[in-house]
Amino acid sequence: MGMLGYDFMQRALIAAALIGLIAPLIGVFLVQRRLALLGDGMGHVALTGVGLAFLTGLAPVPTALVVAALGALVLELVRAKSRTAGDLALALVFYGGIAGGVMLTSLASGKASTALNQYLFGSLSTVATEDIAWLVGAGALVVIILLIFGREMFAMTLDPDVAHVQGIRTTRLGILLTVLAAVTVVIGMRTVGLLLVSAIMIVPVAAAQQFTGSFRATALVAVGLGLVCSLAGLTTSFTLDVPPGPTIVLLALAVFLVAAVTAYPVRRRRQRHPHPAEEHHHG
Amino acid sequence: MRLPLAIPVIAGSLALILSACGGSTPDGEGGSATSGTLRVVAGFYPLAYAAEQVGGDSVEVINLTPPGGEAHDLELSPQQVAEIGEADLVLYIPGFQPALDEAIAQVAPDRALNVTEALTLLPAEDHAHEGETSHEGEEPHADEHSTLDGDPHVWLNPLNMATIGDEIATRLTALNSSGAFAAGAQALTESMNALNEEWAQGTAECRSRDLVVSHEAFGYLAAQYDFAQIGIAGLSPDAEPSPARIAEVADLVRERGVTTIYYETLVDPSVAETLAAETGATTAILDPLEGLLEGSTGDYVTGMQANLAEVRAGQGCS
């Protein structure tokens, strides 16, 4: 029987396509803001949420969502208020998240900390119909927020100071963006796995940046690459009998490598003669 | 062989030294050698059960895996490492719980019993090579601290449990010759023989002999009662299953008319559920008994009887 003859593969393909489309849309902003590791970080903050759920008897996944969103809020406040660099703020929240998760879980009636895994880590192989509903919900949220605030968010990621002077509320916008990313990561890790969602946010963007100049072009190319890598990777994984998550990520990295190598001469020429048409006016 | 006699002396003096060092240990005074109660630390539930049955009141058994915890992923607290250091006997399966292997190498290399030593191991098969199961069980390595060269889930055959009980009795008798350990081992053997008989009769006539499980923990059980184990994931419950493997098992389930897919108590059921939804089969719980659930009042025997009921229903046994 062919790949499409199996219901679970149909669901896996839909989920792969959705994550391939949604994740790079968020990722292009994260890369611009130097928060490329946010996906992994928020995934680990979600551990604290599950630990808290064990301790209090709340439902694990919604608690993880709320705690990851709060973690994103703390991250933005640390960044904005204490003049801490983005990667440092991320590291603080990230490590706090892991330690909190393991500690809370061990306090909760002697559960092994690895009991966290089954609540948090999904796989494309086992996507359920309700998982697809969650992904569609996350995707709709991302698209709606980007349609409303995308232009301002672009201004903010490009230069927060200038954006601030132009009257854009950069702190609030930053919080919105990071919370959106956190929600996407938690839903993605639950349905398709943490490795896949956090990598597919970033790697296609890195590849697209190699040969695109504008933010908009990078975003569009990244989404295209994300979609193609997800579907091609899943198909490859089915053919070769290997797990889908790592296959997709390695394929995306291969695309990045090819893009970086082929675009290298182009970029070198650009760097030597930046914007030759403008040189007359300003030079 | 004079060596076994030296073990209690070494163990006793080590226990004294360690309890002397740890002044806060509640029962540090006296030490286990003089109080008459032997302290046995077991890596996870079935080993603890065997030790309790053999030792009765003459042993204090500590199970390192908490209820509801996954035995494979054991992490040891400093207190637990201290308990291992103070134990008279540590029961383990090499490679099954890496944290315990390390602790034994550090604090109790001479007091550990690899319970698989007297057993014939089944090969640890890779799920990709289903059907090539004809090779003979391999002997375990002499090196106690290396990983196990075979499938570690030995306790799911009751007769293996009886053998493990005998091994434990031999070691406990060497530590304290006045204990009634041989009688305890005899009682365990009898109850395990009865359980084996119950399983053998209960599964003699079944509609399907293909046992589809989410992870391959049931090799010894399948071999003992003439089932073919078909695992979706391999021996480790954490591995991400490949879509091709799920498709392969789904085809097999349809082809052979399997109606029940078993998943485990402590592991995420999503793989079994995916396969069940794919094929129209139902899911049922088969407990690998690596640990008891929180608040469980049962024991190894009732757990195996519950498994028997599930298998009889799922495989259509008459």
Coordinates of C-alpha atoms in Angstrom, one line a residue:
Chain A
M1 CA 0.0 0.0 0.0
G2 CA 1.2 3.5 -0.8
M3 CA 2.0 6.2 1.7
L4 CA -1.4 7.9 1.2
G5 CA -3.3 4.7 1.8
Y6 CA -2.7 5.0 5.5
D7 CA -4.9 7.4 7.6
F8 CA -2.1 8.2 10.0
M9 CA 0.2 9.2 7.1
Q10 CA -2.5 11.5 5.8
R11 CA -2.7 13.1 9.2
A12 CA 1.1 13.3 9.4
L13 CA 1.3 15.0 6.0
I14 CA -1.3 17.6 7.0
A15 CA 0.5 18.2 10.3
A16 CA 3.9 18.5 8.6
A17 CA 2.5 20.9 6.0
L18 CA 0.9 23.1 8.8
I19 CA 4.0 23.2 10.9
G20 CA 6.1 23.9 7.8
L21 CA 3.9 26.9 7.0
I22 CA 3.4 28.3 10.5
A23 CA 6.8 27.9 12.2
P24 CA 9.0 29.9 9.7
L25 CA 6.5 32.8 9.8
I26 CA 7.3 33.2 13.5
G27 CA 10.9 32.2 13.0
V28 CA 11.7 35.0 10.6
F29 CA 11.0 37.6 13.4
L30 CA 12.9 35.5 16.0
V31 CA 16.0 35.3 13.8
Q32 CA 15.8 39.0 13.2
R33 CA 15.6 39.7 17.0
R34 CA 18.5 37.2 17.7
L35 CA 16.2 34.8 19.6
A36 CA 16.8 31.8 17.4
L37 CA 16.9 29.4 20.3
L38 CA 13.6 30.6 21.7
G39 CA 11.8 27.5 20.5
D40 CA 14.0 25.1 22.6
G41 CA 13.9 27.5 25.5
M42 CA 10.1 27.7 25.6
G43 CA 9.8 24.0 25.2
H44 CA 11.8 23.6 28.4
V45 CA 9.8 26.3 30.2
A46 CA 6.7 24.2 29.4
L47 CA 8.3 21.5 31.6
T48 CA 7.7 23.7 34.6
G49 CA 4.1 23.9 33.5
V50 CA 3.7 20.1 33.5
G51 CA 5.5 19.8 36.8
L52 CA 3.1 22.4 38.3
A53 CA 0.2 20.4 36.8
F54 CA 1.5 17.2 38.5
L55 CA 1.7 19.0 41.8
T56 CA -1.7 20.7 41.7
G57 CA -3.7 18.2 39.7
L58 CA -4.4 20.6 36.9
A59 CA -4.6 19.4 33.3
P60 CA -0.9 19.2 32.0
V61 CA -1.2 20.6 28.5
P62 CA -3.2 23.8 29.2
T63 CA -1.0 24.5 32.3
A64 CA 2.1 24.1 30.1
L65 CA 0.7 26.5 27.6
V66 CA 0.0 29.1 30.3
V67 CA 3.4 28.7 32.0
A68 CA 5.2 28.9 28.7
A69 CA 3.3 32.1 27.8
L70 CA 4.3 33.5 31.3
G71 CA 7.9 32.5 30.6
A72 CA 7.8 34.4 27.4
L73 CA 6.4 37.4 29.3
V74 CA 9.3 37.2 31.8
L75 CA 11.8 36.8 29.0
E76 CA 10.6 40.0 27.3
L77 CA 10.5 42.0 30.6
V78 CA 14.0 40.9 31.4
R79 CA 15.2 41.9 28.0
A80 CA 13.4 45.3 28.0
K81 CA 13.9 46.4 31.6
S82 CA 17.3 45.1 32.6
R83 CA 19.1 45.8 29.4
T84 CA 20.1 42.1 29.3
A85 CA 20.9 40.7 25.8
G86 CA 18.3 38.5 24.2
D87 CA 20.3 35.3 24.3
L88 CA 21.3 35.9 28.0
A89 CA 17.6 36.5 29.0
L90 CA 16.7 33.4 27.1
A91 CA 19.3 31.4 28.9
L92 CA 18.0 32.5 32.2
V93 CA 14.4 31.6 31.4
F94 CA 15.5 28.3 29.8
Y95 CA 17.5 27.0 32.7
G96 CA 14.9 28.2 35.2
G97 CA 12.3 26.3 33.2
I98 CA 14.2 23.0 33.2
A99 CA 15.1 23.2 36.9
G100 CA 11.6 24.2 37.9
G101 CA 10.1 21.4 35.9
V102 CA 12.4 18.7 37.4
M103 CA 12.0 20.1 40.9
L104 CA 8.2 20.4 40.8
T105 CA 7.9 16.9 39.3
S106 CA 10.1 15.3 42.0
L107 CA 8.0 17.1 44.7
A108 CA 4.9 15.7 43.2
S109 CA 4.5 12.2 44.8
G110 CA 7.9 10.9 43.7
K111 CA 7.2 10.8 40.0
A112 CA 10.3 10.3 37.8
S113 CA 11.2 13.4 36.0
T114 CA 11.0 11.6 32.7
A115 CA 7.3 11.2 33.2
L116 CA 7.3 14.7 31.8
N117 CA 8.1 13.4 28.4
Q118 CA 4.9 11.7 27.6
Y119 CA 2.9 14.8 28.3
L120 CA 5.1 17.0 26.1
F121 CA 6.6 15.2 23.2
G122 CA 4.6 14.1 20.3
S123 CA 5.7 12.8 16.9
L124 CA 4.5 13.1 13.4
S125 CA 4.1 9.3 13.4
T126 CA 1.3 9.6 16.0
V127 CA -0.6 12.8 15.1
A128 CA -4.3 12.5 16.1
T129 CA -7.2 14.4 14.5
E130 CA -7.5 16.7 17.5
D131 CA -3.7 17.5 17.2
I132 CA -4.5 18.8 13.7
A133 CA -7.3 21.0 15.2
W134 CA -4.7 22.4 17.7
L135 CA -2.3 23.1 14.9
V136 CA -4.9 24.8 12.7
G137 CA -5.9 26.9 15.8
A138 CA -2.2 27.9 16.4
G139 CA -1.8 28.7 12.7
A140 CA -4.9 30.9 12.6
L141 CA -3.7 32.8 15.7
V142 CA -0.3 33.4 14.1
V143 CA -1.8 34.6 10.8
I144 CA -4.4 36.9 12.3
I145 CA -1.9 38.5 14.7
L146 CA 0.7 38.9 11.9
L147 CA -2.0 40.4 9.6
I148 CA -2.8 43.0 12.3
F149 CA 0.6 43.7 13.8
G150 CA 3.0 42.4 11.2
R151 CA 4.1 45.8 9.9
E152 CA 4.8 47.2 13.4
M153 CA 6.5 44.0 14.4
F154 CA 8.8 44.2 11.4
A155 CA 9.7 47.8 12.3
M156 CA 10.4 46.8 15.9
T157 CA 12.6 43.8 15.0
L158 CA 14.5 45.9 12.5
D159 CA 15.3 48.7 15.0
P160 CA 13.5 48.9 18.3
D161 CA 14.7 52.4 19.1
V162 CA 13.5 53.9 15.8
A163 CA 10.2 52.0 16.1
H164 CA 9.8 53.4 19.6
V165 CA 10.4 57.0 18.4
Q166 CA 7.8 56.4 15.7
G167 CA 5.2 55.7 18.4
I168 CA 5.2 51.9 18.3
R169 CA 4.8 50.3 21.7
T170 CA 7.8 48.0 21.3
T171 CA 7.7 46.3 24.7
R172 CA 4.0 45.3 24.3
L173 CA 4.6 44.2 20.8
G174 CA 7.7 42.2 21.8
I175 CA 5.7 40.4 24.5
L176 CA 2.9 39.6 22.0
L177 CA 5.5 38.2 19.5
T178 CA 7.3 36.1 22.1
V179 CA 4.0 34.8 23.7
L180 CA 2.8 33.9 20.2
A181 CA 6.1 32.0 19.6
A182 CA 5.8 30.2 23.0
V183 CA 2.2 29.1 22.2
T184 CA 3.2 27.8 18.8
V185 CA 6.1 25.9 20.3
V186 CA 4.0 24.2 23.0
I187 CA 1.3 23.2 20.6
G188 CA 3.9 22.1 18.0
M189 CA 6.0 20.0 20.5
R190 CA 2.9 18.3 21.8
T191 CA 1.8 17.4 18.3
V192 CA 4.9 16.9 16.2
G193 CA 7.8 17.0 18.6
L194 CA 10.0 19.8 20.1
L195 CA 13.0 19.2 17.8
L196 CA 10.9 19.5 14.7
V197 CA 9.0 22.6 15.7
S198 CA 11.9 24.6 17.1
A199 CA 14.2 23.7 14.1
I200 CA 11.7 24.3 11.4
M201 CA 11.1 27.8 12.9
I202 CA 14.7 28.7 12.3
V203 CA 16.6 26.6 9.7
P204 CA 14.4 27.5 6.7
V205 CA 14.8 31.2 7.7
A206 CA 18.6 30.8 7.9
A207 CA 18.6 29.1 4.4
A208 CA 16.3 31.8 2.9
Q209 CA 18.5 34.6 4.3
Q210 CA 21.4 33.4 2.2
F211 CA 20.0 34.6 -1.1
T212 CA 17.2 37.0 -0.2
G213 CA 17.6 40.7 0.6
S214 CA 14.3 41.9 2.0
F215 CA 12.5 40.8 5.1
R216 CA 9.4 40.0 3.1
A217 CA 11.2 37.9 0.6
T218 CA 13.1 36.0 3.4
A219 CA 9.7 35.3 5.0
L220 CA 8.1 34.0 1.8
V221 CA 11.1 31.9 0.8
A222 CA 11.4 30.5 4.4
V223 CA 7.8 29.5 4.4
G224 CA 8.2 27.8 1.0
L225 CA 11.3 25.9 2.2
G226 CA 9.6 25.0 5.4
L227 CA 6.7 23.4 3.6
V228 CA 8.9 21.6 1.0
C229 CA 11.3 20.3 3.7
S230 CA 8.5 19.1 5.9
L231 CA 6.7 17.2 3.2
A232 CA 9.8 15.8 1.5
G233 CA 11.3 14.9 4.8
L234 CA 8.2 13.0 5.9
T235 CA 8.1 11.2 2.6
T236 CA 11.8 10.3 2.8
S237 CA 11.3 9.0 6.3
F238 CA 8.4 6.8 5.2
T239 CA 10.5 5.4 2.3
L240 CA 13.7 4.8 4.3
D241 CA 12.1 3.6 7.6
V242 CA 13.6 6.2 9.8
P243 CA 12.0 8.6 12.4
P244 CA 10.4 11.7 10.7
G245 CA 11.5 14.5 13.0
P246 CA 15.3 14.1 12.5
T247 CA 14.8 13.4 8.8
I248 CA 13.0 16.7 8.2
V249 CA 15.5 18.7 10.3
L250 CA 18.5 17.2 8.5
L251 CA 16.9 17.9 5.1
A252 CA 16.4 21.5 6.1
L253 CA 20.0 21.8 7.2
A254 CA 21.1 20.3 3.9
V255 CA 19.1 23.0 2.1
F256 CA 20.8 25.6 4.3
L257 CA 24.2 24.2 3.4
V258 CA 23.5 24.3 -0.3
A259 CA 22.0 27.8 -0.1
A260 CA 25.0 29.1 1.9
V261 CA 27.5 27.6 -0.6
T262 CA 25.8 28.8 -3.7
A263 CA 25.0 32.2 -2.4
Y264 CA 28.5 32.9 -1.1
P265 CA 29.9 34.4 -4.4
V266 CA 26.8 36.6 -4.7
R267 CA 27.0 37.9 -1.2
R268 CA 30.8 38.6 -1.5
R269 CA 30.1 40.8 -4.6
R270 CA 27.4 42.6 -2.7
Q271 CA 29.7 43.3 0.2
R272 CA 32.4 44.6 -2.0
H273 CA 30.1 46.9 -3.9
P274 CA 27.1 47.6 -1.6
H275 CA 24.2 49.2 -3.4
P276 CA 26.2 50.6 -6.4
A277 CA 23.3 52.7 -7.7
E278 CA 23.1 54.7 -4.4
E279 CA 26.8 55.4 -4.2
H280 CA 26.5 58.5 -6.4
H281 CA 23.9 60.2 -4.3
H282 CA 25.4 59.6 -0.9
G283 CA 29.1 59.1 -1.7
Chain B
M1 CA 35.7 -21.6 47.3
R2 CA 36.2 -19.6 50.5
L3 CA 35.2 -16.4 48.9
P4 CA 31.5 -16.3 49.8
L5 CA 32.4 -16.4 53.5
A6 CA 34.5 -13.3 53.1
I7 CA 31.6 -11.4 51.7
P8 CA 29.5 -10.9 54.9
V9 CA 32.7 -9.8 56.7
I10 CA 33.5 -7.2 54.1
A11 CA 29.9 -6.2 53.8
G12 CA 29.4 -6.0 57.5
S13 CA 32.5 -3.9 58.1
L14 CA 31.6 -1.7 55.1
A15 CA 28.2 -1.2 56.6
L16 CA 29.8 -0.3 60.0
I17 CA 32.2 2.1 58.4
L18 CA 29.5 3.8 56.3
S19 CA 27.1 4.0 59.2
A20 CA 29.9 5.4 61.4
C21 CA 30.6 8.0 58.8
G22 CA 26.9 9.0 58.3
G23 CA 26.1 10.1 61.9
S24 CA 22.6 11.2 60.9
T25 CA 21.5 7.7 59.6
P26 CA 18.6 6.8 61.8
D27 CA 19.5 3.1 62.1
G28 CA 23.2 3.7 61.9
E29 CA 23.9 2.3 65.3
G30 CA 24.4 -1.4 65.4
G31 CA 24.6 -1.9 61.6
S32 CA 22.8 -4.4 59.6
A33 CA 25.2 -7.3 60.2
T34 CA 24.5 -7.3 64.0
S35 CA 20.8 -6.6 64.0
G36 CA 20.0 -9.7 62.0
T37 CA 18.0 -8.0 59.3
L38 CA 19.6 -7.9 56.0
R39 CA 19.2 -4.9 53.8
V40 CA 18.4 -5.6 50.1
V41 CA 18.2 -2.8 47.5
A42 CA 16.3 -3.7 44.3
G43 CA 16.5 -1.7 41.1
F44 CA 12.8 -2.0 40.4
Y45 CA 9.6 -3.8 41.4
P46 CA 9.8 -7.4 40.3
L47 CA 13.3 -7.8 41.9
A48 CA 12.0 -6.2 45.1
Y49 CA 9.1 -8.6 45.0
A50 CA 11.3 -11.7 44.6
A51 CA 13.6 -10.5 47.5
E52 CA 10.5 -9.9 49.7
Q53 CA 9.2 -13.4 49.0
V54 CA 12.5 -15.1 49.6
G55 CA 13.6 -13.0 52.6
G56 CA 10.3 -12.5 54.5
D57 CA 10.8 -10.8 57.8
S58 CA 14.6 -11.4 57.8
V59 CA 15.2 -8.8 55.1
E60 CA 14.4 -5.1 54.6
V61 CA 13.8 -4.5 50.9
I62 CA 14.1 -1.1 49.3
N63 CA 12.8 -0.5 45.8
L64 CA 14.7 2.3 44.1
T65 CA 12.0 3.0 41.4
P66 CA 9.2 5.1 42.8
P67 CA 5.6 4.0 42.1
G68 CA 4.4 5.4 38.8
G69 CA 8.0 6.0 37.7
E70 CA 9.4 4.4 34.5
A71 CA 12.1 1.9 35.6
H72 CA 14.3 2.5 32.5
D73 CA 14.7 6.2 33.4
L74 CA 15.7 5.7 37.1
E75 CA 17.5 8.7 38.6
L76 CA 19.1 8.3 42.0
S77 CA 19.0 10.8 44.8
P78 CA 22.0 11.1 47.0
Q79 CA 20.1 9.3 49.8
Q80 CA 19.4 6.4 47.4
V81 CA 23.1 6.1 46.5
A82 CA 23.8 6.0 50.3
E83 CA 21.3 3.2 50.6
I84 CA 23.0 1.3 47.9
G85 CA 26.3 1.8 49.7
E86 CA 24.8 0.5 52.9
A87 CA 23.0 -2.5 51.4
D88 CA 24.0 -6.1 52.1
L89 CA 22.8 -7.1 48.6
V90 CA 21.9 -5.0 45.5
L91 CA 19.7 -6.6 42.8
Y92 CA 20.0 -5.3 39.3
I93 CA 19.9 -6.1 35.6
P94 CA 22.9 -4.6 33.8
G95 CA 22.1 -2.0 31.2
F96 CA 18.5 -1.8 32.2
Q97 CA 18.9 1.1 34.6
P98 CA 22.2 2.9 33.7
A99 CA 22.0 5.1 36.9
L100 CA 22.0 2.0 39.1
D101 CA 24.9 0.4 37.1
E102 CA 27.0 3.5 37.8
A103 CA 26.1 3.6 41.5
I104 CA 26.9 -0.1 41.9
A105 CA 30.3 0.4 40.3
Q106 CA 31.0 3.3 42.6
V107 CA 29.7 2.2 46.0
A108 CA 28.8 -1.5 45.9
P109 CA 30.7 -3.5 43.3
D110 CA 31.2 -6.5 45.5
R111 CA 27.6 -6.8 46.9
A112 CA 25.6 -6.7 43.6
L113 CA 23.7 -9.6 42.1
N114 CA 23.1 -9.6 38.4
V115 CA 19.8 -11.5 38.5
T116 CA 20.1 -12.6 34.9
E117 CA 23.3 -14.6 35.5
A118 CA 21.5 -18.0 35.8
L119 CA 18.9 -17.3 33.1
T120 CA 19.0 -18.0 29.4
L121 CA 18.6 -14.7 27.7
L122 CA 16.6 -14.0 24.5
P123 CA 18.4 -11.9 21.9
A124 CA 17.6 -8.2 22.1
E125 CA 16.1 -7.9 18.6
D126 CA 16.0 -4.9 16.5
H127 CA 12.4 -4.4 15.4
A128 CA 13.5 -4.0 11.8
H129 CA 14.6 -7.6 11.6
E130 CA 11.4 -9.3 12.6
G131 CA 11.3 -12.9 11.5
E132 CA 14.9 -13.6 12.0
T133 CA 14.3 -14.7 15.5
S134 CA 15.6 -18.2 15.0
H135 CA 19.0 -17.7 16.6
E136 CA 19.6 -19.2 20.0
G137 CA 19.6 -17.2 23.2
E138 CA 23.0 -16.0 24.0
E139 CA 24.9 -16.4 27.2
P140 CA 25.4 -13.3 29.2
H141 CA 28.8 -11.8 29.5
A142 CA 30.9 -12.7 32.5
D143 CA 31.5 -9.0 33.1
E144 CA 28.8 -8.0 35.5
H145 CA 29.0 -4.3 34.8
S146 CA 28.8 -4.3 31.1
T147 CA 25.4 -3.9 29.4
L148 CA 23.3 -7.0 29.0
D149 CA 23.8 -8.9 25.8
G150 CA 20.1 -9.7 25.3
D151 CA 16.5 -8.7 26.1
P152 CA 16.4 -7.5 29.8
H153 CA 12.7 -8.1 30.4
V154 CA 13.3 -11.5 32.0
W155 CA 10.8 -11.2 34.8
L156 CA 7.8 -11.5 32.6
N157 CA 8.2 -15.3 32.6
P158 CA 7.2 -16.5 36.0
L159 CA 9.7 -19.4 35.8
N160 CA 12.5 -16.9 35.5
M161 CA 11.2 -15.2 38.7
A162 CA 11.6 -18.6 40.4
T163 CA 15.2 -18.9 39.3
I164 CA 15.9 -15.3 40.4
G165 CA 14.4 -16.2 43.8
D166 CA 16.9 -19.2 44.1
E167 CA 19.8 -16.9 43.2
I168 CA 18.8 -14.4 45.9
A169 CA 18.3 -17.2 48.4
T170 CA 21.9 -18.4 47.8
R171 CA 23.3 -15.0 48.3
L172 CA 21.2 -14.2 51.4
T173 CA 22.2 -17.6 53.0
A174 CA 25.8 -16.8 52.4
L175 CA 25.3 -13.5 54.3
N176 CA 23.2 -15.0 57.2
S177 CA 23.1 -18.8 57.4
S178 CA 20.4 -18.8 60.1
G179 CA 17.7 -17.3 57.8
A180 CA 15.0 -19.4 56.3
F181 CA 15.8 -18.3 52.8
A182 CA 15.7 -21.7 51.1
A183 CA 12.1 -22.1 52.3
G184 CA 11.2 -18.6 51.0
A185 CA 12.7 -19.5 47.6
Q186 CA 10.8 -22.8 47.6
A187 CA 7.5 -21.0 48.3
L188 CA 8.2 -18.5 45.6
T189 CA 9.0 -21.3 43.1
E190 CA 5.7 -23.0 44.0
S191 CA 3.7 -19.8 43.5
M192 CA 5.5 -19.1 40.2
N193 CA 4.9 -22.6 39.0
A194 CA 1.2 -22.2 39.8
L195 CA 1.1 -18.9 37.9
N196 CA 2.9 -20.5 35.0
E197 CA 0.4 -23.3 34.9
E198 CA -2.5 -20.7 35.0
W199 CA -1.0 -18.9 32.1
A200 CA -0.2 -22.0 30.1
Q201 CA -3.8 -23.3 30.5
G202 CA -5.3 -19.9 29.9
T203 CA -3.5 -19.4 26.7
A204 CA -3.5 -22.9 25.3
E205 CA -6.3 -22.3 22.8
C206 CA -6.4 -18.8 21.3
R207 CA -7.7 -17.4 18.0
S208 CA -4.7 -15.3 17.4
R209 CA -1.1 -15.9 18.5
D210 CA 0.2 -12.6 17.3
L211 CA 0.8 -10.3 20.2
V212 CA 1.0 -6.7 19.0
V213 CA 2.6 -4.5 21.7
S214 CA 3.7 -0.8 21.7
H215 CA 7.2 -1.7 22.9
E216 CA 9.0 -5.0 23.0
A217 CA 8.9 -5.8 26.7
F218 CA 7.0 -9.1 26.4
G219 CA 9.6 -11.3 24.6
Y220 CA 9.9 -13.8 27.5
L221 CA 6.2 -14.0 28.1
A222 CA 5.6 -14.5 24.4
A223 CA 8.3 -17.2 24.1
Q224 CA 7.0 -19.0 27.2
Y225 CA 3.3 -19.1 26.0
D226 CA 3.9 -19.5 22.3
F227 CA 2.9 -16.1 21.1
A228 CA 4.8 -14.1 18.4
Q229 CA 5.6 -10.6 19.8
I230 CA 5.2 -7.9 17.3
G231 CA 6.5 -4.6 18.7
I232 CA 5.8 -1.2 17.1
A233 CA 8.7 0.5 18.8
G234 CA 11.9 -1.4 19.8
L235 CA 13.0 -2.4 23.2
S236 CA 13.2 1.2 24.5
P237 CA 9.8 2.9 25.2
D238 CA 11.2 6.3 24.3
A239 CA 12.2 5.8 20.7
E240 CA 10.2 7.7 18.1
P241 CA 8.6 5.1 15.8
S242 CA 9.2 5.4 12.1
P243 CA 6.1 5.8 10.0
A244 CA 7.2 2.9 7.8
R245 CA 7.2 0.6 10.8
I246 CA 3.7 1.7 11.8
A247 CA 2.5 1.1 8.3
E248 CA 4.2 -2.4 8.3
V249 CA 2.6 -3.4 11.6
A250 CA -0.8 -2.0 10.4
D251 CA -0.6 -4.2 7.3
L252 CA 0.3 -7.2 9.5
V253 CA -2.6 -6.4 11.9
R254 CA -5.1 -6.3 9.0
E255 CA -3.6 -9.4 7.3
R256 CA -3.7 -11.6 10.3
G257 CA -6.9 -10.3 11.8
V258 CA -5.4 -9.0 15.0
T259 CA -8.1 -7.3 17.1
T260 CA -6.2 -5.9 20.1
I261 CA -3.1 -3.7 20.3
Y262 CA -1.5 -3.6 23.7
Y263 CA 0.1 -0.6 25.3
E264 CA 1.8 -0.1 28.7
T265 CA 0.6 1.5 31.9
L266 CA 3.5 3.9 32.2
V267 CA 4.1 4.9 28.6
D268 CA 2.3 7.3 26.3
P269 CA -0.4 5.3 24.5
S270 CA -0.4 7.4 21.3
V271 CA 1.5 4.9 19.2
A272 CA -1.0 2.1 20.1
E273 CA -3.9 4.5 19.6
T274 CA -2.6 5.5 16.1
L275 CA -2.3 1.9 15.1
A276 CA -5.7 1.0 16.5
A277 CA -7.4 3.9 14.7
E278 CA -5.6 2.9 11.5
T279 CA -6.8 -0.7 11.6
G280 CA -10.0 -0.7 13.5
A281 CA -8.5 -2.7 16.3
T282 CA -9.0 -1.9 20.0
T283 CA -6.4 -1.1 22.6
A284 CA -5.8 -2.8 25.9
I285 CA -3.3 -2.4 28.7
L286 CA -0.6 -5.0 29.2
D287 CA 1.5 -4.2 32.3
P288 CA 5.2 -4.9 31.9
L289 CA 5.3 -4.8 35.8
E290 CA 8.4 -2.7 35.8
G291 CA 6.7 -0.8 38.6
L292 CA 3.4 -0.7 40.3
L293 CA 1.1 2.2 39.7
E294 CA 0.7 4.7 42.5
G295 CA -1.8 3.5 45.1
S296 CA -1.9 0.0 43.6
T297 CA -2.6 -2.8 46.2
G298 CA -1.7 -5.6 43.9
D299 CA 1.6 -7.5 43.6
Y300 CA 3.5 -9.4 40.9
V301 CA 1.1 -12.3 40.9
T302 CA -2.1 -10.2 40.7
G303 CA -0.4 -8.1 38.0
M304 CA 0.4 -11.2 35.9
Q305 CA -3.2 -12.5 36.4
A306 CA -4.6 -9.2 35.2
N307 CA -2.3 -9.5 32.2
L308 CA -3.6 -13.0 31.6
A309 CA -7.2 -11.7 31.6
E310 CA -6.3 -9.0 29.1
V311 CA -4.4 -11.4 26.8
R312 CA -7.2 -14.0 27.0
A313 CA -9.8 -11.4 26.0
G314 CA -7.6 -9.7 23.3
Q315 CA -6.3 -12.9 21.7
G316 CA -9.6 -14.7 21.9
C317 CA -8.5 -17.6 24.1
S318 CA -11.1 -20.2 25.2

